[in-house]
Short mmCIF file of C-alpha atoms in Angstrom, two decimals:
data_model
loop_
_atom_site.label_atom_id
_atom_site.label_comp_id
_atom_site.label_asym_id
_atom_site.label_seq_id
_atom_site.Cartn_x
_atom_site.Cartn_y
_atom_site.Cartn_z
CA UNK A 21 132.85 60.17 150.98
CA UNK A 22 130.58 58.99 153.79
CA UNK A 23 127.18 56.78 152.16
CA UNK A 24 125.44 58.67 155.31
CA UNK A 25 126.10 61.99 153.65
CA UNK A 26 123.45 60.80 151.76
CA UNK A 27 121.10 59.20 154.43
CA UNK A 28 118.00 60.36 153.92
CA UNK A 29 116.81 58.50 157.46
CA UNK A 30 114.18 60.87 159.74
CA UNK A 31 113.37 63.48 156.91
CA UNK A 32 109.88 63.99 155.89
CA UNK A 33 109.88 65.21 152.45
CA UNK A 34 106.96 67.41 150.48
CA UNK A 35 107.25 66.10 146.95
CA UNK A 36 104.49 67.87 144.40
CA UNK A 37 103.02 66.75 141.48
CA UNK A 38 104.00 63.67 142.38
CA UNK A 39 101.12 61.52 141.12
CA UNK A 40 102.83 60.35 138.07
CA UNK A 41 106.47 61.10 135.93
CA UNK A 42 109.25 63.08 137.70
CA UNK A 43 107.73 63.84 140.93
CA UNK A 44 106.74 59.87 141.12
CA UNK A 45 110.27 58.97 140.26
CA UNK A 46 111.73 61.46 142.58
CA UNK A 47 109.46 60.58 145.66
CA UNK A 48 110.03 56.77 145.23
CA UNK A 49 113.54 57.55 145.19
CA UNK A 50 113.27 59.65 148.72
CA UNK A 51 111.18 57.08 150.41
CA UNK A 52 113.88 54.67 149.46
CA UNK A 53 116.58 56.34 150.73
CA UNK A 54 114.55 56.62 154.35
CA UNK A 55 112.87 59.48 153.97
CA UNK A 56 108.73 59.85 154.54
CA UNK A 57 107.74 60.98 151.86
CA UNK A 58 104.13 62.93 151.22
CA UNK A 59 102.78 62.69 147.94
CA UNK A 60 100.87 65.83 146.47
CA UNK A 61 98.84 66.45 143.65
CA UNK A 62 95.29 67.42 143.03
CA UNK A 63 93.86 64.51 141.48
CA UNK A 64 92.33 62.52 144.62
CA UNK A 65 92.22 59.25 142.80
CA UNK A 66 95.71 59.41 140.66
CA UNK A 67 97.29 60.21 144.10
CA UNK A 68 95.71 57.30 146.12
CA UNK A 69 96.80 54.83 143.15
CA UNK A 70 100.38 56.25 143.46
CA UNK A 71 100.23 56.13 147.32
CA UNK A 72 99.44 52.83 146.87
CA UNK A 73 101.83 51.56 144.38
CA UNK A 74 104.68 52.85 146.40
CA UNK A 75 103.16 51.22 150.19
CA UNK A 76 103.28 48.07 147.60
CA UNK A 77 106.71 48.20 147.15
CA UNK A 78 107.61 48.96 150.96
CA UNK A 79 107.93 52.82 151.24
CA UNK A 80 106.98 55.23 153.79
CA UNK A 81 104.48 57.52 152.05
CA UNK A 82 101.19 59.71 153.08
CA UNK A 83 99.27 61.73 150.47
CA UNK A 84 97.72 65.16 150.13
CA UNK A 85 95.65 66.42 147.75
CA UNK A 86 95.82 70.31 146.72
CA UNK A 87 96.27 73.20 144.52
CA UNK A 88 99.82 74.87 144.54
CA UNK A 89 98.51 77.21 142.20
CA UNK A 90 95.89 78.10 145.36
CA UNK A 91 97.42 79.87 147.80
CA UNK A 92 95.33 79.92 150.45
CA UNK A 93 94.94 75.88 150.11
CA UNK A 94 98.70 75.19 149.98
CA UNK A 95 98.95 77.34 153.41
CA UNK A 96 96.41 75.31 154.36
CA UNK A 97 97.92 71.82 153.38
CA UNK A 98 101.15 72.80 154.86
CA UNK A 99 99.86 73.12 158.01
CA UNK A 100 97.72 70.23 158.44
CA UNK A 101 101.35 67.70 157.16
CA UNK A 102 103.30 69.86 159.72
CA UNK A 103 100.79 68.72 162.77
CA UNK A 104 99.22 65.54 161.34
CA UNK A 105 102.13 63.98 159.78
CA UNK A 106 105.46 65.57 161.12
CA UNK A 107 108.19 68.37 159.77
CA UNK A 108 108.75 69.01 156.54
CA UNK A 109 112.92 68.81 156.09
CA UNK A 110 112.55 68.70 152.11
CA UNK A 111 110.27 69.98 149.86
CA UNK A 112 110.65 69.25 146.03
CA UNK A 113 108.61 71.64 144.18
CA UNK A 114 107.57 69.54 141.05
CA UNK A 115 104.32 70.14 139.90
CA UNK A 116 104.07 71.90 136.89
CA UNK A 117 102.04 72.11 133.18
CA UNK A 118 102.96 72.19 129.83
CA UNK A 119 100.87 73.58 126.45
CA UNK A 120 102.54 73.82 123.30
CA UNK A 121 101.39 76.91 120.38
CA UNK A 122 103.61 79.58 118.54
CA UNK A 123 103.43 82.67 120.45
CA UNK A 124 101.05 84.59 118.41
CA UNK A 125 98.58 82.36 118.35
CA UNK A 126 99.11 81.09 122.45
CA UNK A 127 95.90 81.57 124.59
CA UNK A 128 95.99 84.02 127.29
CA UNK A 129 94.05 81.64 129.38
CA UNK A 130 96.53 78.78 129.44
CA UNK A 131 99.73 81.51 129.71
CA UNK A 132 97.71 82.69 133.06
CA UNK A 133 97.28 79.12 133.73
CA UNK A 134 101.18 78.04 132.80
CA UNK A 135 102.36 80.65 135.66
CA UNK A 136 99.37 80.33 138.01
CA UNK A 137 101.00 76.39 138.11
CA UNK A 138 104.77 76.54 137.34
CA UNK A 139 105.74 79.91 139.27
CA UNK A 140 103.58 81.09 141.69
CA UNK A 141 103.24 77.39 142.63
CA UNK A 142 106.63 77.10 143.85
CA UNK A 143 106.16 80.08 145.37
CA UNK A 144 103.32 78.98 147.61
CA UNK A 145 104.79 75.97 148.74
CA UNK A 146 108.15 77.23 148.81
CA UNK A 147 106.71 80.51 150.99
CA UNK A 148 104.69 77.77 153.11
CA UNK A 149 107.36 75.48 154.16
CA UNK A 150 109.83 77.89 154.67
CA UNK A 151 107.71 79.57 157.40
CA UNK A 152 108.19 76.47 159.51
CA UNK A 153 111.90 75.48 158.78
CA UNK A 154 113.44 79.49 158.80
CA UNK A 155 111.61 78.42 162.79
CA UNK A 156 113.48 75.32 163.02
CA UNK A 157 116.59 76.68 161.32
CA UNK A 158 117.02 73.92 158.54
CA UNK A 159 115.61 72.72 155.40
CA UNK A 160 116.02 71.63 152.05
CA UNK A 161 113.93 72.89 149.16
CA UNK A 162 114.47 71.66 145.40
CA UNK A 163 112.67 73.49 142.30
CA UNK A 164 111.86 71.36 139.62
CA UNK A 165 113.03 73.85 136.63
CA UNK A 166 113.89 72.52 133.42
CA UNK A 167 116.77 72.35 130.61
CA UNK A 168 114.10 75.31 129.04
CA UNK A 169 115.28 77.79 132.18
CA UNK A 170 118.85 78.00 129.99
CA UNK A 171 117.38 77.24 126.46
CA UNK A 172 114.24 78.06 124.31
CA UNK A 173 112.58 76.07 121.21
CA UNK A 174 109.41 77.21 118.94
CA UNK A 175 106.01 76.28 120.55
CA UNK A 176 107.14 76.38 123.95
CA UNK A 177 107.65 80.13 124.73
CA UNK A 178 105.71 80.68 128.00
CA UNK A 179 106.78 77.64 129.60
CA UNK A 180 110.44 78.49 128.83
CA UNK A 181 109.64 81.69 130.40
CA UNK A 182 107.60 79.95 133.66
CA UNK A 183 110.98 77.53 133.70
CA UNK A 184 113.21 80.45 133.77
CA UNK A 185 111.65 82.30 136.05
CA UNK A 186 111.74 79.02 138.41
CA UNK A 187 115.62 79.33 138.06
CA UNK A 188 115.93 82.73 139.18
CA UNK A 189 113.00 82.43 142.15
CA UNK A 190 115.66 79.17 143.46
CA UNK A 191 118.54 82.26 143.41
CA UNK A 192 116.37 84.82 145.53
CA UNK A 193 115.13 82.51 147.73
CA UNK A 194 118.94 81.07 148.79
CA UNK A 195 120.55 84.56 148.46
CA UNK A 196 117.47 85.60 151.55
CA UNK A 197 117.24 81.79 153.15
CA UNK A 198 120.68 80.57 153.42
CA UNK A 199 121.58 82.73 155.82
CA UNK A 200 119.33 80.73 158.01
CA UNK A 201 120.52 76.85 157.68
CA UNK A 202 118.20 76.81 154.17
CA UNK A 203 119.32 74.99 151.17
CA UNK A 204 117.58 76.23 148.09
CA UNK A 205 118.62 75.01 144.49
CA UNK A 206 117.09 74.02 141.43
CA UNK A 207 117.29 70.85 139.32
CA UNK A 208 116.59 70.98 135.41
CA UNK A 209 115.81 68.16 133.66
CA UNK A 210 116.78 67.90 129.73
CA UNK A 211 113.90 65.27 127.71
CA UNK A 212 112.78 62.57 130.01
CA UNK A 213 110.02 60.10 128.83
CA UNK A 214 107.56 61.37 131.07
CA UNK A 215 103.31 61.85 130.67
CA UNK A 216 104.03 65.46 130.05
CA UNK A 217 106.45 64.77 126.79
CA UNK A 218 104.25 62.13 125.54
CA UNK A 219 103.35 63.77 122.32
CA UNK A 220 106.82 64.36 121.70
CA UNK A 221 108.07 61.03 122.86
CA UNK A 222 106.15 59.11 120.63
CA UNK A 223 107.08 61.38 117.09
CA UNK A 224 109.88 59.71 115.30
CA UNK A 225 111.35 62.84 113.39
CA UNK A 226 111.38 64.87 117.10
CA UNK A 227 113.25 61.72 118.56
CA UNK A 228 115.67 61.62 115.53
CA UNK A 229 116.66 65.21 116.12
CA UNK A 230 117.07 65.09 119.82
CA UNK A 231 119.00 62.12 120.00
CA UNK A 232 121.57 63.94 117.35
CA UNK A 233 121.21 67.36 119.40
CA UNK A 234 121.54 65.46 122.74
CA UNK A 235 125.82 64.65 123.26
CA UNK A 236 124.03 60.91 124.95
CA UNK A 237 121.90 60.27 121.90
CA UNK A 238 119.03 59.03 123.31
CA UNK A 239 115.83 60.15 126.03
CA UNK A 240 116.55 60.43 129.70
CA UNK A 241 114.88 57.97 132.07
CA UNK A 242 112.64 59.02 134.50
CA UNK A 243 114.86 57.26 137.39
CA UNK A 244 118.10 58.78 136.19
CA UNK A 245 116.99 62.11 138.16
CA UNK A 246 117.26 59.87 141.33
CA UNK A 247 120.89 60.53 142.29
CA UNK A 248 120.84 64.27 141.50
CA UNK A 249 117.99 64.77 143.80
CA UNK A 250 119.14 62.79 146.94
CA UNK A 251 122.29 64.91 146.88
CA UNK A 252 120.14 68.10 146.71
CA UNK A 253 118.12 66.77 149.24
CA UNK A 254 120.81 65.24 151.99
CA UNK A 255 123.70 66.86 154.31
CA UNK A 256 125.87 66.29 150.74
CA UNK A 257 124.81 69.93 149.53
CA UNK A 258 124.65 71.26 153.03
CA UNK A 259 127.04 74.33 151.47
CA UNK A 260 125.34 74.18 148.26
CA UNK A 261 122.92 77.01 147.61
CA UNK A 262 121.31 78.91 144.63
CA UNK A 263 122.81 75.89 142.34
CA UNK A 264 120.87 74.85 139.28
CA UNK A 265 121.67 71.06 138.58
CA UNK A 266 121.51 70.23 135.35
CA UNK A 267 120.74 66.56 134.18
CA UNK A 268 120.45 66.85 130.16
CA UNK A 269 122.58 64.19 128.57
CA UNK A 270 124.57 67.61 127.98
CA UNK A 271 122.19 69.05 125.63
CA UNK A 272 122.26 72.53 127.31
CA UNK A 273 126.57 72.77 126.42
CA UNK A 274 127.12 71.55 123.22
CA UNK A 275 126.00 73.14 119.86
#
């Protein structure tokens, strides 16, 4: 197979919630593939520390703060990277919250918040972006969903639900888009290190019992999501659509 298959060369990728963790990880490893990559997240000063640790290291990158969760300012945002900055070929739809209480006891504040962030999120940006490549009749657009969208664990019910929802938005949106040149698809991390699993990360008896529920036995890496999403995001998966790529250490198929 052809490395230019995976050439990444002339794109202009969206990546949100890319301040820090995943959507870090996955922007660096865009912008050093070729791509220009835009950061996003709404933190103003976490996003200009990120932009500048990646110009540091010789990447292509831009930044724009904003709200997915606010429609109205994501429209808003997408507009101002298509005519500022260029086209958007990819977007990676990454940013995303987590809160952790048994069901019963779960706020109704942070569920409203969970899905204000983690669904209609990547619908915003998704719906934004789209407008402009359905136009140009090409585009790539990756959900950030999670090993959660095909599993669910005590404490973490609404995000579980946010995650599977993200899985089955990713279908609808190739089963309307493809048709067009789109490439929609999903990509579902199993436990990475990242800000977000902190708490977790750093409690030896949860560690103990992933690494014997996980067939790898150990934590992902943050960078070991690099390879799945450059083939998501290049001509690769040009026939690949409503796909949901799942990079667990295999902890979603074994028992």
């Amino acid at each position: 197979m052809s490395c230019s298959l995976f050439d990444l060369k002339g794109r202009m990728a969206l990546v949100t919630g890319s301040s820090q963790g995943i959507g870090l990880s996955l922007a660096k490893a865009l912008a050093k593939q070729g791509a220009q990559v835009v950061l996003n997240a709404r933190d103003e000063t976490k996003l200009s520390a990120a932009q500048a640790q990646l110009k540091t290291a010789g990447l292509d990158v831009y930044r724009c703060a904003f709200d997915v969760s606010d429609h109205s300012a994501t429209e808003e945002a997408i507009a101002r990277i298509e005519n500022d900055i260029g086209p958007i070929d990819i977007a990676i739809n990454n940013a995303g919250i987590q809160y952790r209480e048994s069901l019963e006891a779960f706020p109704v504040d942070r569920w409203e918040q969970l899905l204000a962030v983690n669904v209609s999120g990547t619908f915003h940006v998704s719906r934004a972006v789209a407008k402009y490549m359905l136009a140009r009749g090409r585009g790539k657009i990756i959900n950030v969903a999670s090993v959660q969208s095909e599993l669910a664990r005590s404490s973490i019910g609404p995000y579980t639900a946010t995650k599977g929802a993200v899985r089955n938005l990713t279908r609808a949106m190739a089963a309307e888009w493809a048709r067009y040149g789109l490439q929609i698809n999903a990509l579902a991390p199993g436990y990475f290190k990242t800000p977000l699993n902190s708490a977790l990360a750093s409690d030896p008896e949860f560690t103990a019992w992933l690494e014997t529920r996980t067939p790898a036995g150990r934590w992902g890496e943050v960078d070991e999501l690099s390879g799945a999403a450059i083939f998501l995001a290049s001509d690769a998966s040009n026939f690949v659509n409503g796909h949901t790529l799942f990079v667990d250490g295999g902890i979603s198929i074994a028992l």
